[in-house]
């Protein structure tokens, strides 16, 4: 199984750092994608950071109260089913070549069904 790193997200346009105010998980906990894993405070917003993956928390890289820069790793998750995903990724290039020929036909049929209506202000 693969280990993925969760990084501090940018929670606002000019936000450059965030403080872990509370961990909602511990090492060994199972999380699903989008489950909240930490509460983060910035100068503009307080938010829960969701998991980007389904798996098991293996490491918390920051303590509660610690401030991290955007993009810094704050935890690691062992991904479930990563072996199956790698097999699918290897098979995907073979399948992706065929649909390109059909795209022109789809685009042409979509253009035929367009109805234009004037817009007056």
mmCIF file of N, CA and C in Angstrom:
data_model
loop_
_atom_site.group_PDB
_atom_site.id
_atom_site.type_symbol
_atom_site.label_atom_id
_atom_site.label_comp_id
_atom_site.label_asym_id
_atom_site.label_seq_id
_atom_site.Cartn_x
_atom_site.Cartn_y
_atom_site.Cartn_z
ATOM 1 N N UNK A 1 0.838 -1.182 0.000
ATOM 2 C CA UNK A 1 0.000 0.000 0.000
ATOM 3 C C UNK A 1 0.881 1.244 0.000
ATOM 4 N N UNK A 2 0.390 2.292 -0.597
ATOM 5 C CA UNK A 2 1.152 3.531 -0.735
ATOM 6 C C UNK A 2 0.849 4.485 0.410
ATOM 7 N N UNK A 3 1.825 5.310 0.711
ATOM 8 C CA UNK A 3 1.663 6.357 1.718
ATOM 9 C C UNK A 3 1.532 7.687 0.982
ATOM 10 N N UNK A 4 0.466 8.411 1.257
ATOM 11 C CA UNK A 4 0.253 9.739 0.676
ATOM 12 C C UNK A 4 0.422 10.792 1.756
ATOM 13 N N UNK A 5 0.982 11.928 1.373
ATOM 14 C CA UNK A 5 1.186 13.024 2.315
ATOM 15 C C UNK A 5 0.088 14.063 2.143
ATOM 16 N N UNK A 6 -0.497 14.465 3.253
ATOM 17 C CA UNK A 6 -1.468 15.561 3.251
ATOM 18 C C UNK A 6 -0.695 16.837 3.546
ATOM 19 N N UNK A 7 -0.927 17.861 2.749
ATOM 20 C CA UNK A 7 -0.221 19.130 2.921
ATOM 21 C C UNK A 7 -1.185 20.215 3.374
ATOM 22 N N UNK A 8 -0.634 21.201 4.074
ATOM 23 C CA UNK A 8 -1.441 22.328 4.547
ATOM 24 C C UNK A 8 -2.050 23.034 3.332
ATOM 25 N N UNK A 9 -3.377 23.094 3.257
ATOM 26 C CA UNK A 9 -4.019 23.755 2.119
ATOM 27 C C UNK A 9 -4.000 25.272 2.275
ATOM 28 N N UNK A 10 -4.158 25.962 1.159
ATOM 29 C CA UNK A 10 -4.295 27.417 1.197
ATOM 30 C C UNK A 10 -5.778 27.710 1.394
ATOM 31 N N UNK A 11 -6.133 28.204 2.565
ATOM 32 C CA UNK A 11 -7.537 28.388 2.931
ATOM 33 C C UNK A 11 -8.075 29.767 2.591
ATOM 34 N N UNK A 12 -7.296 30.572 1.922
ATOM 35 C CA UNK A 12 -7.720 31.897 1.497
ATOM 36 C C UNK A 12 -6.731 32.423 0.477
ATOM 37 N N UNK A 13 -7.128 33.441 -0.263
ATOM 38 C CA UNK A 13 -6.297 33.940 -1.351
ATOM 39 C C UNK A 13 -4.917 34.393 -0.893
ATOM 40 N N UNK A 14 -4.839 35.123 0.199
ATOM 41 C CA UNK A 14 -3.544 35.635 0.650
ATOM 42 C C UNK A 14 -3.026 34.908 1.892
ATOM 43 N N UNK A 15 -3.622 33.775 2.230
ATOM 44 C CA UNK A 15 -3.206 33.019 3.410
ATOM 45 C C UNK A 15 -1.932 32.239 3.083
ATOM 46 N N UNK A 16 -0.907 32.388 3.934
ATOM 47 C CA UNK A 16 0.369 31.719 3.701
ATOM 48 C C UNK A 16 0.694 30.661 4.743
ATOM 49 N N UNK A 17 -0.081 30.622 5.844
ATOM 50 C CA UNK A 17 0.186 29.655 6.906
ATOM 51 C C UNK A 17 -1.093 29.352 7.667
ATOM 52 N N UNK A 18 -1.060 28.246 8.400
ATOM 53 C CA UNK A 18 -2.201 27.861 9.226
ATOM 54 C C UNK A 18 -1.718 27.179 10.487
ATOM 55 N N UNK A 19 -2.499 27.297 11.544
ATOM 56 C CA UNK A 19 -2.165 26.695 12.833
ATOM 57 C C UNK A 19 -3.112 25.537 13.108
ATOM 58 N N UNK A 20 -2.544 24.371 13.437
ATOM 59 C CA UNK A 20 -3.361 23.216 13.802
ATOM 60 C C UNK A 20 -3.952 23.504 15.176
ATOM 61 N N UNK A 21 -5.247 23.793 15.228
ATOM 62 C CA UNK A 21 -5.861 24.079 16.523
ATOM 63 C C UNK A 21 -6.305 22.798 17.223
ATOM 64 N N UNK A 22 -6.692 21.771 16.431
ATOM 65 C CA UNK A 22 -7.122 20.513 17.039
ATOM 66 C C UNK A 22 -7.047 19.395 16.004
ATOM 67 N N UNK A 23 -6.451 18.275 16.409
ATOM 68 C CA UNK A 23 -6.488 17.079 15.573
ATOM 69 C C UNK A 23 -7.798 16.348 15.832
ATOM 70 N N UNK A 24 -8.462 15.921 14.779
ATOM 71 C CA UNK A 24 -9.706 15.167 14.899
ATOM 72 C C UNK A 24 -9.468 13.668 14.711
ATOM 73 N N UNK A 25 -8.200 13.302 14.415
ATOM 74 C CA UNK A 25 -7.811 11.903 14.221
ATOM 75 C C UNK A 25 -6.512 11.639 14.979
ATOM 76 N N UNK A 26 -6.180 10.364 15.102
ATOM 77 C CA UNK A 26 -4.922 9.932 15.718
ATOM 78 C C UNK A 26 -4.280 8.899 14.803
ATOM 79 N N UNK A 27 -2.967 8.679 14.927
ATOM 80 C CA UNK A 27 -2.343 7.607 14.137
ATOM 81 C C UNK A 27 -3.055 6.278 14.387
ATOM 82 N N UNK A 28 -3.314 5.559 13.297
ATOM 83 C CA UNK A 28 -4.040 4.290 13.389
ATOM 84 C C UNK A 28 -5.517 4.420 13.080
ATOM 85 N N UNK A 29 -6.049 5.646 13.081
ATOM 86 C CA UNK A 29 -7.468 5.856 12.773
ATOM 87 C C UNK A 29 -7.723 5.670 11.279
ATOM 88 N N UNK A 30 -8.862 5.065 10.956
ATOM 89 C CA UNK A 30 -9.300 4.930 9.565
ATOM 90 C C UNK A 30 -10.087 6.181 9.183
ATOM 91 N N UNK A 31 -9.811 6.731 7.989
ATOM 92 C CA UNK A 31 -10.564 7.885 7.488
ATOM 93 C C UNK A 31 -11.040 7.598 6.070
ATOM 94 N N UNK A 32 -12.169 8.174 5.733
ATOM 95 C CA UNK A 32 -12.671 8.136 4.369
ATOM 96 C C UNK A 32 -12.347 9.465 3.708
ATOM 97 N N UNK A 33 -12.338 9.470 2.387
ATOM 98 C CA UNK A 33 -12.117 10.713 1.659
ATOM 99 C C UNK A 33 -13.174 11.722 2.098
ATOM 100 N N UNK A 34 -12.753 12.939 2.351
ATOM 101 C CA UNK A 34 -13.580 14.074 2.777
ATOM 102 C C UNK A 34 -13.921 14.076 4.265
ATOM 103 N N UNK A 35 -13.495 13.067 5.035
ATOM 104 C CA UNK A 35 -13.683 13.121 6.492
ATOM 105 C C UNK A 35 -12.793 14.219 7.060
ATOM 106 N N UNK A 36 -13.285 15.015 8.012
ATOM 107 C CA UNK A 36 -12.427 16.049 8.614
ATOM 108 C C UNK A 36 -11.315 15.398 9.434
ATOM 109 N N UNK A 37 -10.075 15.912 9.263
ATOM 110 C CA UNK A 37 -8.960 15.339 10.008
ATOM 111 C C UNK A 37 -8.322 16.332 10.967
ATOM 112 N N UNK A 38 -8.519 17.634 10.724
ATOM 113 C CA UNK A 38 -7.931 18.629 11.631
ATOM 114 C C UNK A 38 -8.708 19.932 11.546
ATOM 115 N N UNK A 39 -8.689 20.682 12.648
ATOM 116 C CA UNK A 39 -9.212 22.046 12.653
ATOM 117 C C UNK A 39 -8.014 22.971 12.516
ATOM 118 N N UNK A 40 -8.091 23.889 11.555
ATOM 119 C CA UNK A 40 -6.977 24.795 11.266
ATOM 120 C C UNK A 40 -7.450 26.236 11.401
ATOM 121 N N UNK A 41 -6.616 27.052 12.048
ATOM 122 C CA UNK A 41 -6.896 28.485 12.189
ATOM 123 C C UNK A 41 -5.914 29.263 11.319
ATOM 124 N N UNK A 42 -6.435 30.293 10.641
ATOM 125 C CA UNK A 42 -5.583 31.238 9.924
ATOM 126 C C UNK A 42 -5.989 32.631 10.375
ATOM 127 N N UNK A 43 -5.320 33.637 9.829
ATOM 128 C CA UNK A 43 -5.687 35.004 10.190
ATOM 129 C C UNK A 43 -7.038 35.404 9.600
ATOM 130 N N UNK A 44 -7.551 34.627 8.635
ATOM 131 C CA UNK A 44 -8.810 34.979 7.989
ATOM 132 C C UNK A 44 -9.953 34.007 8.252
ATOM 133 N N UNK A 45 -9.623 32.740 8.522
ATOM 134 C CA UNK A 45 -10.682 31.734 8.619
ATOM 135 C C UNK A 45 -10.270 30.604 9.566
ATOM 136 N N UNK A 46 -11.268 30.005 10.200
ATOM 137 C CA UNK A 46 -11.086 28.763 10.953
ATOM 138 C C UNK A 46 -11.846 27.697 10.176
ATOM 139 N N UNK A 47 -11.183 26.578 9.867
ATOM 140 C CA UNK A 47 -11.820 25.574 9.023
ATOM 141 C C UNK A 47 -11.362 24.175 9.393
ATOM 142 N N UNK A 48 -12.210 23.195 9.052
ATOM 143 C CA UNK A 48 -11.826 21.796 9.168
ATOM 144 C C UNK A 48 -11.191 21.388 7.846
ATOM 145 N N UNK A 49 -10.066 20.693 7.918
ATOM 146 C CA UNK A 49 -9.389 20.215 6.715
ATOM 147 C C UNK A 49 -9.825 18.774 6.476
ATOM 148 N N UNK A 50 -10.402 18.488 5.294
ATOM 149 C CA UNK A 50 -10.850 17.126 5.014
ATOM 150 C C UNK A 50 -9.717 16.259 4.470
ATOM 151 N N UNK A 51 -9.870 14.961 4.622
ATOM 152 C CA UNK A 51 -8.911 14.018 4.062
ATOM 153 C C UNK A 51 -9.068 13.986 2.548
ATOM 154 N N UNK A 52 -7.958 13.885 1.852
ATOM 155 C CA UNK A 52 -7.989 13.766 0.393
ATOM 156 C C UNK A 52 -8.016 12.307 -0.047
ATOM 157 N N UNK A 53 -7.889 11.392 0.915
ATOM 158 C CA UNK A 53 -7.767 9.978 0.597
ATOM 159 C C UNK A 53 -8.576 9.135 1.580
ATOM 160 N N UNK A 54 -8.835 7.884 1.196
ATOM 161 C CA UNK A 54 -9.396 6.896 2.112
ATOM 162 C C UNK A 54 -8.257 5.991 2.545
ATOM 163 N N UNK A 55 -8.107 5.820 3.850
ATOM 164 C CA UNK A 55 -7.024 4.974 4.341
ATOM 165 C C UNK A 55 -6.850 5.108 5.842
ATOM 166 N N UNK A 56 -5.626 4.827 6.299
ATOM 167 C CA UNK A 56 -5.301 4.844 7.721
ATOM 168 C C UNK A 56 -4.251 5.904 8.003
ATOM 169 N N UNK A 57 -4.493 6.732 9.009
ATOM 170 C CA UNK A 57 -3.530 7.757 9.411
ATOM 171 C C UNK A 57 -2.295 7.042 9.958
ATOM 172 N N UNK A 58 -1.120 7.341 9.389
ATOM 173 C CA UNK A 58 0.111 6.706 9.860
ATOM 174 C C UNK A 58 0.978 7.659 10.665
ATOM 175 N N UNK A 59 0.862 8.974 10.393
ATOM 176 C CA UNK A 59 1.739 9.925 11.078
ATOM 177 C C UNK A 59 1.097 11.307 11.101
ATOM 178 N N UNK A 60 1.173 11.961 12.259
ATOM 179 C CA UNK A 60 0.800 13.369 12.384
ATOM 180 C C UNK A 60 2.112 14.143 12.482
ATOM 181 N N UNK A 61 2.385 15.002 11.513
ATOM 182 C CA UNK A 61 3.678 15.684 11.433
ATOM 183 C C UNK A 61 3.721 16.990 12.201
ATOM 184 N N UNK A 62 2.627 17.382 12.816
ATOM 185 C CA UNK A 62 2.587 18.645 13.559
ATOM 186 C C UNK A 62 1.808 18.436 14.851
ATOM 187 N N UNK A 63 2.147 19.224 15.842
ATOM 188 C CA UNK A 63 1.448 19.195 17.125
ATOM 189 C C UNK A 63 0.321 20.221 17.107
ATOM 190 N N UNK A 64 -0.667 20.046 17.972
ATOM 191 C CA UNK A 64 -1.706 21.064 18.125
ATOM 192 C C UNK A 64 -1.037 22.360 18.560
ATOM 193 N N UNK A 65 -1.438 23.462 17.944
ATOM 194 C CA UNK A 65 -0.850 24.762 18.244
ATOM 195 C C UNK A 65 0.329 25.109 17.353
ATOM 196 N N UNK A 66 0.800 24.159 16.557
ATOM 197 C CA UNK A 66 1.938 24.402 15.670
ATOM 198 C C UNK A 66 1.469 25.076 14.384
ATOM 199 N N UNK A 67 2.244 26.056 13.920
ATOM 200 C CA UNK A 67 1.927 26.787 12.699
ATOM 201 C C UNK A 67 2.758 26.232 11.549
ATOM 202 N N UNK A 68 2.085 25.939 10.432
ATOM 203 C CA UNK A 68 2.742 25.388 9.249
ATOM 204 C C UNK A 68 2.513 26.297 8.056
ATOM 205 N N UNK A 69 3.480 26.358 7.166
ATOM 206 C CA UNK A 69 3.343 27.098 5.920
ATOM 207 C C UNK A 69 2.440 26.312 4.967
ATOM 208 N N UNK A 70 1.753 27.008 4.077
ATOM 209 C CA UNK A 70 0.936 26.356 3.055
ATOM 210 C C UNK A 70 1.846 25.435 2.243
ATOM 211 N N UNK A 71 1.418 24.201 2.046
ATOM 212 C CA UNK A 71 2.196 23.226 1.288
ATOM 213 C C UNK A 71 3.066 22.323 2.136
ATOM 214 N N UNK A 72 3.215 22.633 3.429
ATOM 215 C CA UNK A 72 3.994 21.769 4.324
ATOM 216 C C UNK A 72 3.185 20.528 4.672
ATOM 217 N N UNK A 73 3.859 19.388 4.782
ATOM 218 C CA UNK A 73 3.202 18.126 5.132
ATOM 219 C C UNK A 73 2.760 18.180 6.585
ATOM 220 N N UNK A 74 1.487 17.839 6.843
ATOM 221 C CA UNK A 74 1.032 17.807 8.232
ATOM 222 C C UNK A 74 0.569 16.432 8.685
ATOM 223 N N UNK A 75 0.344 15.490 7.748
ATOM 224 C CA UNK A 75 0.081 14.104 8.141
ATOM 225 C C UNK A 75 0.285 13.184 6.950
ATOM 226 N N UNK A 76 0.374 11.877 7.250
ATOM 227 C CA UNK A 76 0.530 10.870 6.208
ATOM 228 C C UNK A 76 -0.578 9.831 6.352
ATOM 229 N N UNK A 77 -1.065 9.355 5.199
ATOM 230 C CA UNK A 77 -2.161 8.382 5.175
ATOM 231 C C UNK A 77 -1.749 7.196 4.309
ATOM 232 N N UNK A 78 -1.912 5.984 4.861
ATOM 233 C CA UNK A 78 -1.686 4.776 4.074
ATOM 234 C C UNK A 78 -2.958 4.514 3.281
ATOM 235 N N UNK A 79 -2.837 4.538 1.977
ATOM 236 C CA UNK A 79 -3.989 4.475 1.088
ATOM 237 C C UNK A 79 -4.482 3.043 0.931
ATOM 238 N N UNK A 80 -5.799 2.873 1.008
ATOM 239 C CA UNK A 80 -6.425 1.570 0.770
ATOM 240 C C UNK A 80 -6.565 1.345 -0.724
ATOM 241 N N UNK A 81 -6.335 0.112 -1.168
ATOM 242 C CA UNK A 81 -6.573 -0.242 -2.558
ATOM 243 C C UNK A 81 -5.613 0.382 -3.533
ATOM 244 N N UNK A 82 -4.449 0.843 -3.091
ATOM 245 C CA UNK A 82 -3.516 1.493 -4.004
ATOM 246 C C UNK A 82 -2.962 0.511 -5.023
ATOM 247 N N UNK A 83 -2.895 -0.792 -4.687
ATOM 248 C CA UNK A 83 -2.430 -1.791 -5.642
ATOM 249 C C UNK A 83 -3.422 -1.919 -6.790
ATOM 250 N N UNK A 84 -4.716 -1.878 -6.493
ATOM 251 C CA UNK A 84 -5.733 -1.959 -7.531
ATOM 252 C C UNK A 84 -5.696 -0.719 -8.404
ATOM 253 N N UNK A 85 -5.453 0.444 -7.819
ATOM 254 C CA UNK A 85 -5.407 1.675 -8.590
ATOM 255 C C UNK A 85 -4.250 1.654 -9.568
ATOM 256 N N UNK A 86 -3.074 1.135 -9.165
ATOM 257 C CA UNK A 86 -1.928 1.116 -10.059
ATOM 258 C C UNK A 86 -2.197 0.209 -11.255
ATOM 259 N N UNK A 87 -2.929 -0.888 -11.065
ATOM 260 C CA UNK A 87 -3.291 -1.761 -12.170
ATOM 261 C C UNK A 87 -4.218 -1.019 -13.125
ATOM 262 N N UNK A 88 -5.188 -0.279 -12.603
ATOM 263 C CA UNK A 88 -6.106 0.485 -13.440
ATOM 264 C C UNK A 88 -5.363 1.566 -14.209
ATOM 265 N N UNK A 89 -4.378 2.219 -13.574
ATOM 266 C CA UNK A 89 -3.615 3.272 -14.236
ATOM 267 C C UNK A 89 -2.808 2.715 -15.395
ATOM 268 N N UNK A 90 -2.272 1.491 -15.265
ATOM 269 C CA UNK A 90 -1.519 0.883 -16.345
ATOM 270 C C UNK A 90 -2.429 0.550 -17.519
ATOM 271 N N UNK A 91 -3.648 0.137 -17.262
ATOM 272 C CA UNK A 91 -4.586 -0.231 -18.318
ATOM 273 C C UNK A 91 -5.214 0.990 -18.976
ATOM 274 N N UNK A 92 -5.254 2.096 -18.312
ATOM 275 C CA UNK A 92 -5.930 3.287 -18.818
ATOM 276 C C UNK A 92 -5.373 3.815 -20.135
ATOM 277 N N UNK A 93 -4.051 3.880 -20.379
ATOM 278 C CA UNK A 93 -3.569 4.423 -21.650
ATOM 279 C C UNK A 93 -4.081 3.659 -22.860
ATOM 280 N N UNK A 94 -4.248 2.338 -22.748
ATOM 281 C CA UNK A 94 -4.758 1.557 -23.862
ATOM 282 C C UNK A 94 -6.188 1.951 -24.197
ATOM 283 N N UNK A 95 -6.982 2.231 -23.201
ATOM 284 C CA UNK A 95 -8.377 2.577 -23.411
ATOM 285 C C UNK A 95 -8.552 4.012 -23.873
ATOM 286 N N UNK A 96 -7.629 4.899 -23.537
ATOM 287 C CA UNK A 96 -7.818 6.315 -23.823
ATOM 288 C C UNK A 96 -7.596 6.661 -25.291
ATOM 289 N N UNK A 97 -6.976 5.779 -26.073
ATOM 290 C CA UNK A 97 -6.712 6.095 -27.471
ATOM 291 C C UNK A 97 -7.975 6.025 -28.328
ATOM 292 N N UNK A 98 -8.865 5.103 -28.082
ATOM 293 C CA UNK A 98 -10.040 4.895 -28.912
ATOM 294 C C UNK A 98 -11.051 6.039 -28.871
ATOM 295 N N UNK A 99 -11.394 6.617 -27.734
ATOM 296 C CA UNK A 99 -12.441 7.630 -27.705
ATOM 297 C C UNK A 99 -12.115 8.912 -28.468
ATOM 298 N N UNK A 100 -10.854 9.180 -28.784
ATOM 299 C CA UNK A 100 -10.509 10.424 -29.470
ATOM 300 C C UNK A 100 -11.183 10.523 -30.834
ATOM 301 N N UNK A 101 -11.294 9.419 -31.554
ATOM 302 C CA UNK A 101 -11.915 9.431 -32.867
ATOM 303 C C UNK A 101 -13.399 9.769 -32.771
ATOM 304 N N UNK A 102 -14.051 9.340 -31.722
ATOM 305 C CA UNK A 102 -15.473 9.585 -31.554
ATOM 306 C C UNK A 102 -15.778 10.994 -31.067
ATOM 307 N N UNK A 103 -14.792 11.695 -30.542
ATOM 308 C CA UNK A 103 -15.038 13.025 -29.994
ATOM 309 C C UNK A 103 -15.479 14.006 -31.077
ATOM 310 N N UNK A 104 -14.924 13.913 -32.282
ATOM 311 C CA UNK A 104 -15.321 14.846 -33.336
ATOM 312 C C UNK A 104 -16.783 14.649 -33.696
ATOM 313 N N UNK A 105 -17.247 13.402 -33.747
ATOM 314 C CA UNK A 105 -18.658 13.136 -34.032
ATOM 315 C C UNK A 105 -19.552 13.684 -32.933
ATOM 316 N N UNK A 106 -19.125 13.537 -31.668
ATOM 317 C CA UNK A 106 -19.912 14.053 -30.550
ATOM 318 C C UNK A 106 -19.974 15.572 -30.594
ATOM 319 N N UNK A 107 -18.849 16.221 -30.900
ATOM 320 C CA UNK A 107 -18.816 17.682 -30.960
ATOM 321 C C UNK A 107 -19.712 18.200 -32.077
ATOM 322 N N UNK A 108 -19.719 17.515 -33.228
ATOM 323 C CA UNK A 108 -20.558 17.941 -34.337
ATOM 324 C C UNK A 108 -22.034 17.790 -33.993
ATOM 325 N N UNK A 109 -22.402 16.703 -33.340
ATOM 326 C CA UNK A 109 -23.807 16.509 -32.989
ATOM 327 C C UNK A 109 -24.248 17.506 -31.930
ATOM 328 N N UNK A 110 -23.339 17.903 -31.052
ATOM 329 C CA UNK A 110 -23.681 18.896 -30.044
ATOM 330 C C UNK A 110 -23.913 20.254 -30.692
ATOM 331 N N UNK A 111 -23.152 20.589 -31.702
ATOM 332 C CA UNK A 111 -23.298 21.876 -32.376
ATOM 333 C C UNK A 111 -24.642 21.968 -33.101
ATOM 334 N N UNK A 112 -25.148 20.877 -33.600
ATOM 335 C CA UNK A 112 -26.409 20.877 -34.326
ATOM 336 C C UNK A 112 -27.588 21.167 -33.412
ATOM 337 N N UNK A 113 -27.470 20.875 -32.139
ATOM 338 C CA UNK A 113 -28.577 21.031 -31.208
ATOM 339 C C UNK A 113 -28.569 22.366 -30.480
ATOM 340 N N UNK A 114 -27.746 23.306 -30.889
ATOM 341 C CA UNK A 114 -27.649 24.593 -30.211
ATOM 342 C C UNK A 114 -28.736 25.526 -30.735
ATOM 343 N N UNK A 115 -29.462 26.155 -29.828
ATOM 344 C CA UNK A 115 -30.485 27.131 -30.194
ATOM 345 C C UNK A 115 -30.020 28.485 -29.684
ATOM 346 N N UNK A 116 -29.924 29.442 -30.586
ATOM 347 C CA UNK A 116 -29.497 30.782 -30.207
ATOM 348 C C UNK A 116 -30.718 31.666 -30.035
ATOM 349 N N UNK A 117 -30.721 32.429 -28.961
ATOM 350 C CA UNK A 117 -31.801 33.367 -28.709
ATOM 351 C C UNK A 117 -31.193 34.735 -28.454
ATOM 352 N N UNK A 118 -31.796 35.783 -29.004
ATOM 353 C CA UNK A 118 -31.248 37.122 -28.776
ATOM 354 C C UNK A 118 -31.441 37.549 -27.325
ATOM 355 N N UNK A 119 -30.533 38.358 -26.860
ATOM 356 C CA UNK A 119 -30.577 38.867 -25.497
ATOM 357 C C UNK A 119 -30.619 40.385 -25.570
ATOM 358 N N UNK A 120 -31.691 40.991 -25.067
ATOM 359 C CA UNK A 120 -31.850 42.439 -25.113
ATOM 360 C C UNK A 120 -31.692 43.027 -23.725
ATOM 361 N N UNK A 121 -30.995 44.145 -23.669
ATOM 362 C CA UNK A 121 -30.780 44.811 -22.386
ATOM 363 C C UNK A 121 -31.609 46.064 -22.324
#
